[in-house]
Coordinates of C-alpha atoms and ligand atoms in Angstrom, one line a residue:
M1 CA -131.5 184.7 219.2
G2 CA -128.5 187.1 218.3
V3 CA -125.0 186.6 219.2
D4 CA -122.3 189.1 218.4
A5 CA -118.8 189.1 219.3
S6 CA -119.9 189.7 223.1
W7 CA -123.6 190.0 223.4
I8 CA -126.5 187.2 223.5
S9 CA -130.0 188.4 223.3
E10 CA -133.4 186.9 223.6
T11 CA -135.9 188.3 221.4
V12 CA -139.5 188.3 221.8
T13 CA -140.7 189.2 218.2
S14 CA -144.3 189.5 218.9
M15 CA -143.6 192.1 221.1
G16 CA -140.7 193.6 219.5
A17 CA -138.6 193.3 222.6
A18 CA -135.3 191.8 223.4
F19 CA -133.2 191.3 226.5
S20 CA -129.4 190.9 226.1
L21 CA -126.4 189.9 228.2
K22 CA -122.8 190.6 227.5
V23 CA -121.0 187.3 227.7
R24 CA -117.2 186.4 227.8
R25 CA -117.7 182.9 226.2
K26 CA -119.5 179.8 225.3
L27 CA -119.1 177.1 227.9
H28 CA -121.4 174.2 226.6
S29 CA -123.5 173.2 223.7
V30 CA -125.4 170.4 223.1
Q31 CA -128.4 169.3 220.9
S32 CA -130.5 166.7 223.0
P33 CA -133.4 164.8 221.4
Y34 CA -135.5 167.4 222.9
Q35 CA -134.0 170.7 222.7
K36 CA -130.5 172.7 222.2
L37 CA -129.0 173.6 225.3
D38 CA -126.2 176.0 225.6
V39 CA -124.3 177.6 228.6
Y40 CA -122.4 180.8 228.5
E41 CA -120.1 182.5 230.9
T42 CA -121.6 186.2 231.2
E43 CA -119.7 189.3 232.4
H44 CA -121.8 190.1 235.3
W45 CA -124.3 187.3 235.7
G46 CA -122.3 184.2 236.3
N47 CA -123.2 181.4 234.2
L48 CA -126.3 181.7 231.6
M49 CA -128.4 178.8 230.6
V50 CA -130.4 178.8 227.5
L51 CA -132.7 176.2 225.9
D52 CA -133.7 176.5 222.3
D53 CA -132.8 180.4 222.6
A54 CA -134.6 181.0 225.5
F55 CA -132.8 182.2 228.6
M56 CA -133.6 179.8 231.6
L57 CA -131.5 181.2 234.5
T58 CA -128.2 182.8 235.5
S59 CA -126.1 182.2 238.5
L60 CA -126.9 185.6 239.9
E61 CA -130.7 185.9 240.0
N62 CA -132.2 182.1 239.8
F63 CA -133.2 182.5 243.6
L64 CA -136.0 184.6 242.9
Y65 CA -137.6 182.1 240.7
H66 CA -136.6 178.9 242.4
E67 CA -137.8 180.2 245.9
M68 CA -141.2 181.5 244.5
M69 CA -141.8 178.2 242.5
A70 CA -141.4 176.1 245.9
H71 CA -142.2 178.1 249.2
P72 CA -145.6 179.8 248.8
A73 CA -147.1 176.3 248.0
L74 CA -145.2 174.7 250.6
F75 CA -145.9 177.0 253.3
T76 CA -149.5 177.0 252.0
H77 CA -150.2 173.4 252.3
P78 CA -150.8 172.3 256.2
A79 CA -148.2 169.5 256.0
P80 CA -146.7 168.7 252.7
K81 CA -144.9 165.5 252.7
R82 CA -145.0 164.1 248.9
V83 CA -143.8 166.5 246.1
V84 CA -143.5 165.8 242.6
I85 CA -141.4 168.2 240.4
I86 CA -142.4 168.1 236.8
G87 CA -139.3 169.6 234.6
G88 CA -136.9 171.5 237.1
G89 CA -133.8 169.8 235.6
D90 CA -131.3 172.5 236.6
C91 CA -132.3 171.3 240.3
G92 CA -132.8 174.8 241.7
T93 CA -136.6 174.4 242.7
L94 CA -135.7 170.7 244.0
R95 CA -133.1 172.4 246.6
E96 CA -135.7 174.7 247.7
V97 CA -138.3 172.0 248.2
L98 CA -135.8 170.0 250.2
R99 CA -135.2 172.7 252.8
H100 CA -138.5 171.7 254.3
P101 CA -137.9 169.4 256.9
G102 CA -141.4 167.8 256.8
V103 CA -141.1 166.8 253.3
E104 CA -140.6 163.1 253.0
S105 CA -140.1 162.7 249.2
V106 CA -139.6 164.5 246.2
V107 CA -139.5 162.9 242.7
Q108 CA -138.3 165.2 240.0
I109 CA -139.2 164.2 236.4
D110 CA -137.5 166.0 233.7
I111 CA -137.6 165.0 230.1
D112 CA -134.1 165.9 229.4
E113 CA -131.1 164.3 231.3
E114 CA -128.6 166.8 229.6
V115 CA -130.1 169.7 231.3
T116 CA -129.3 168.1 235.0
R117 CA -126.0 167.1 233.7
A118 CA -125.3 170.5 232.5
A119 CA -126.6 171.9 235.8
E120 CA -124.0 169.6 237.8
R121 CA -121.1 171.0 235.8
F122 CA -121.8 174.7 235.5
F123 CA -124.5 175.3 238.3
P124 CA -123.2 173.1 241.2
E125 CA -124.7 175.1 243.6
L126 CA -128.3 174.3 242.5
C127 CA -127.4 170.7 242.5
E128 CA -126.1 170.5 246.2
S129 CA -129.1 168.7 247.3
N130 CA -129.3 166.1 244.6
G131 CA -127.8 163.6 246.9
D132 CA -130.6 164.0 249.5
A133 CA -132.2 160.4 250.6
R134 CA -135.6 162.1 250.0
A135 CA -134.9 163.1 246.4
T136 CA -135.5 160.7 243.4
L137 CA -134.4 162.2 239.8
A138 CA -136.1 160.6 237.0
F139 CA -135.7 161.5 233.2
D140 CA -139.1 161.0 231.3
D141 CA -142.0 163.0 229.7
G142 CA -143.9 164.6 232.7
I143 CA -147.0 164.4 230.7
R144 CA -146.8 160.4 230.5
W145 CA -145.5 160.2 234.2
M146 CA -148.7 162.1 235.6
R147 CA -151.0 160.1 233.2
E148 CA -149.7 156.8 234.9
A149 CA -149.5 158.2 238.5
P150 CA -152.1 157.0 240.9
D151 CA -155.1 159.0 242.2
G152 CA -154.6 161.2 245.4
S153 CA -150.7 160.1 245.6
V154 CA -149.1 163.5 245.9
D155 CA -149.7 166.5 248.2
I156 CA -147.6 169.1 245.8
I157 CA -147.0 169.1 242.2
I158 CA -144.7 171.9 240.8
V159 CA -144.4 172.2 237.1
D160 CA -141.1 173.8 236.7
S161 CA -141.3 173.8 232.8
T162 CA -140.1 175.8 229.6
D163 CA -142.4 177.8 227.7
P164 CA -145.4 176.1 226.0
V165 CA -143.8 175.4 223.1
G166 CA -142.1 172.0 222.0
P167 CA -141.8 169.2 224.8
G168 CA -143.3 171.8 227.4
E169 CA -146.4 172.5 225.4
G170 CA -148.5 169.7 226.9
L171 CA -147.7 170.6 230.3
F172 CA -149.9 173.8 229.9
G173 CA -152.9 171.8 228.5
P174 CA -156.2 170.7 230.0
A175 CA -155.4 167.0 229.8
F176 CA -152.3 167.1 232.0
I177 CA -153.8 169.6 234.3
A178 CA -156.8 167.4 234.8
D179 CA -154.3 164.4 235.3
C180 CA -152.6 166.8 238.2
H181 CA -156.0 167.3 240.0
R182 CA -156.5 163.5 240.0
V183 CA -153.1 162.8 241.3
L184 CA -153.3 165.2 244.0
A185 CA -154.6 164.3 247.3
P186 CA -157.0 166.2 249.2
Q187 CA -155.9 169.7 250.0
G188 CA -153.3 169.1 247.4
I189 CA -151.7 172.1 245.5
L190 CA -150.4 172.6 242.0
V191 CA -148.1 175.2 241.1
G192 CA -146.8 175.9 237.7
Q193 CA -144.5 178.7 236.0
S194 CA -147.3 180.6 234.1
E195 CA -145.1 183.0 232.0
S196 CA -144.9 186.9 231.8
P197 CA -148.6 188.5 232.0
F198 CA -147.1 191.4 229.8
Y199 CA -146.1 188.9 226.9
H200 CA -148.2 185.9 227.4
M201 CA -151.7 186.8 229.0
E202 CA -153.6 184.4 227.0
T203 CA -151.2 181.5 228.3
L204 CA -151.9 182.8 231.7
K205 CA -155.7 183.0 231.0
N206 CA -155.8 179.5 229.4
Y207 CA -154.0 178.1 232.2
H208 CA -156.6 179.2 234.7
R209 CA -159.2 178.0 232.3
A210 CA -157.8 174.5 232.4
M211 CA -157.4 174.7 236.1
V212 CA -161.1 175.7 236.4
A213 CA -162.1 172.9 234.1
A214 CA -160.1 170.4 236.1
G215 CA -161.9 171.2 239.5
F216 CA -159.5 173.2 241.2
T217 CA -161.4 175.2 244.0
D218 CA -159.1 178.1 244.2
R219 CA -156.3 179.7 241.7
R220 CA -153.9 182.4 242.5
S221 CA -151.3 183.9 240.1
L222 CA -148.2 185.4 242.1
L223 CA -146.1 188.0 240.1
F224 CA -142.5 188.2 240.9
P225 CA -139.5 189.8 239.3
Q226 CA -137.3 187.7 237.0
P227 CA -134.7 190.0 235.5
V228 CA -133.4 187.6 232.5
Y229 CA -136.9 187.0 231.3
P230 CA -138.3 189.2 228.4
G231 CA -140.8 191.6 230.4
G232 CA -138.7 191.2 233.5
S233 CA -141.2 189.7 235.6
I234 CA -143.0 186.3 235.6
T235 CA -145.9 184.4 237.6
C236 CA -146.4 181.1 239.1
T237 CA -149.8 180.1 239.3
L238 CA -151.2 178.1 242.3
A239 CA -154.4 176.0 242.2
S240 CA -156.0 174.2 245.1
K241 CA -157.9 171.0 245.8
G242 CA -160.1 172.4 248.6
L243 CA -157.8 174.9 250.1
P244 CA -158.1 178.8 250.1
L245 CA -154.9 180.2 248.8
D246 CA -155.2 183.4 250.4
V247 CA -154.4 181.9 253.7
F248 CA -151.1 180.4 254.5
R249 CA -149.0 179.1 257.4
E250 CA -147.9 182.8 258.0
D251 CA -146.2 182.0 261.3
D252 CA -144.1 179.1 259.9
A253 CA -143.2 181.2 256.9
G254 CA -142.2 183.8 259.4
R255 CA -139.9 181.4 261.6
K256 CA -138.7 179.5 258.6
P257 CA -135.7 177.1 259.6
F258 CA -133.7 177.8 256.4
P259 CA -132.2 180.9 254.7
T260 CA -134.0 182.5 251.7
R261 CA -132.8 185.6 249.5
Y262 CA -136.3 186.7 248.3
Y263 CA -139.1 184.6 249.8
N264 CA -140.4 185.6 253.4
A265 CA -143.9 185.8 254.7
E266 CA -144.4 189.5 253.7
V267 CA -143.2 188.7 250.1
H268 CA -145.8 185.8 250.2
R269 CA -148.6 187.9 251.6
G270 CA -147.8 190.9 248.9
A271 CA -147.6 188.6 246.0
L272 CA -151.3 187.3 246.7
A273 CA -152.2 190.8 246.1
M274 CA -153.1 190.6 242.1
P275 CA -152.4 193.9 240.2
E276 CA -155.8 195.1 238.4
F277 CA -154.8 194.1 234.9
I278 CA -154.2 190.8 236.1
K279 CA -157.3 190.8 237.9
D280 CA -159.5 192.4 234.9
A281 CA -157.9 189.7 232.6
L282 CA -158.8 186.5 234.9
S283 CA -162.4 187.9 235.7
V284 CA -163.4 187.1 232.1
L285 CA -161.9 183.6 231.6
Ligands
SAM301 N1 -138.1 178.4 233.7 C1 -137.1 177.7 234.6 C2 -136.0 178.6 235.3 O1 -136.0 179.7 234.8 O2 -135.4 178.2 236.0 C3 -136.5 176.7 233.9 C4 -136.8 175.3 234.3 S1 -136.0 174.1 233.7 C5 -134.7 174.5 232.9 C6 -137.4 173.5 232.5 C7 -137.3 172.1 232.3 O3 -138.4 171.8 231.7 C8 -136.2 171.8 231.0 O4 -135.1 171.0 231.8 C9 -136.9 170.9 230.1 O5 -136.0 169.7 229.9 C10 -138.3 170.3 231.0 N2 -139.3 169.9 230.5 C11 -140.0 170.6 229.3 N3 -140.9 169.9 228.7 C12 -141.0 168.8 229.6 C13 -141.9 167.5 229.6 N4 -142.9 167.2 228.8 N5 -141.6 166.7 230.8 C14 -140.7 166.9 231.8 N6 -140.0 168.0 231.6 C15 -140.0 168.8 230.5

């Protein structure tokens, strides 16, 4: 990552590409046992969180990601009550999940408590629901947590992780995905951050392969804009245990009892339409 007097960049060497933001100053920096965490104040995007030189989120645009990591899965499940978030330490996805009045419990397991402590200081708006009586924040390896979780005990698993390197690598692997399948109740849904199809198509295909191997009955990758990620867009991939994923509670989504800034029923319907290059790539897993 390059940092000159006033710009910070995330580079994707394999694609000869970079994304840069103009920054005013560095607000925080800590080397945790798992990763390097930096927070910057930017000129136009609010605060920026960076983990091991990868842009995670900014104050300005994180709503796109957190809403799409939560609402498509929650409005697809007939009655989601028990939710688990693996990763998600900035707490933005947790906030979105807790907007659903029918959700009875959300357990969030992030390996690195430093991320949540930094979010509390520099992204307090993402942490506004952390005190909700339905929420439990745990700090552990999500891979171990899922391995030890009881069969059929969860309705929705959201894997809101870093890239498949370092502590996040195993979250994209077949053993973890198979554990997610076992832990989900019938009609359960797994949704994971599944990278950019422009930069990481093989990662996306391997993710689908692991879901097929685990026994999931339907899979859908939803593409949506993510300005601060290299490539400018990203996917979340849903996998279901018995439910068709092209059907969702469209009326409920249309009448959602809470505000969003990106997600709505039309966006959900549109995101289910997979572009040809993704369909082609996934047709030959
Ligand atoms: N890509 C997301 C975004 O744009 O908002 C960032 C989500 S969050 C910051 C990613 C989290 O995954 C980090 O907090 C990291 O600590 C966590 N993580 C990585 N590997 C993990 C593991 N094995 N178990 C639990 N959490 C993990």
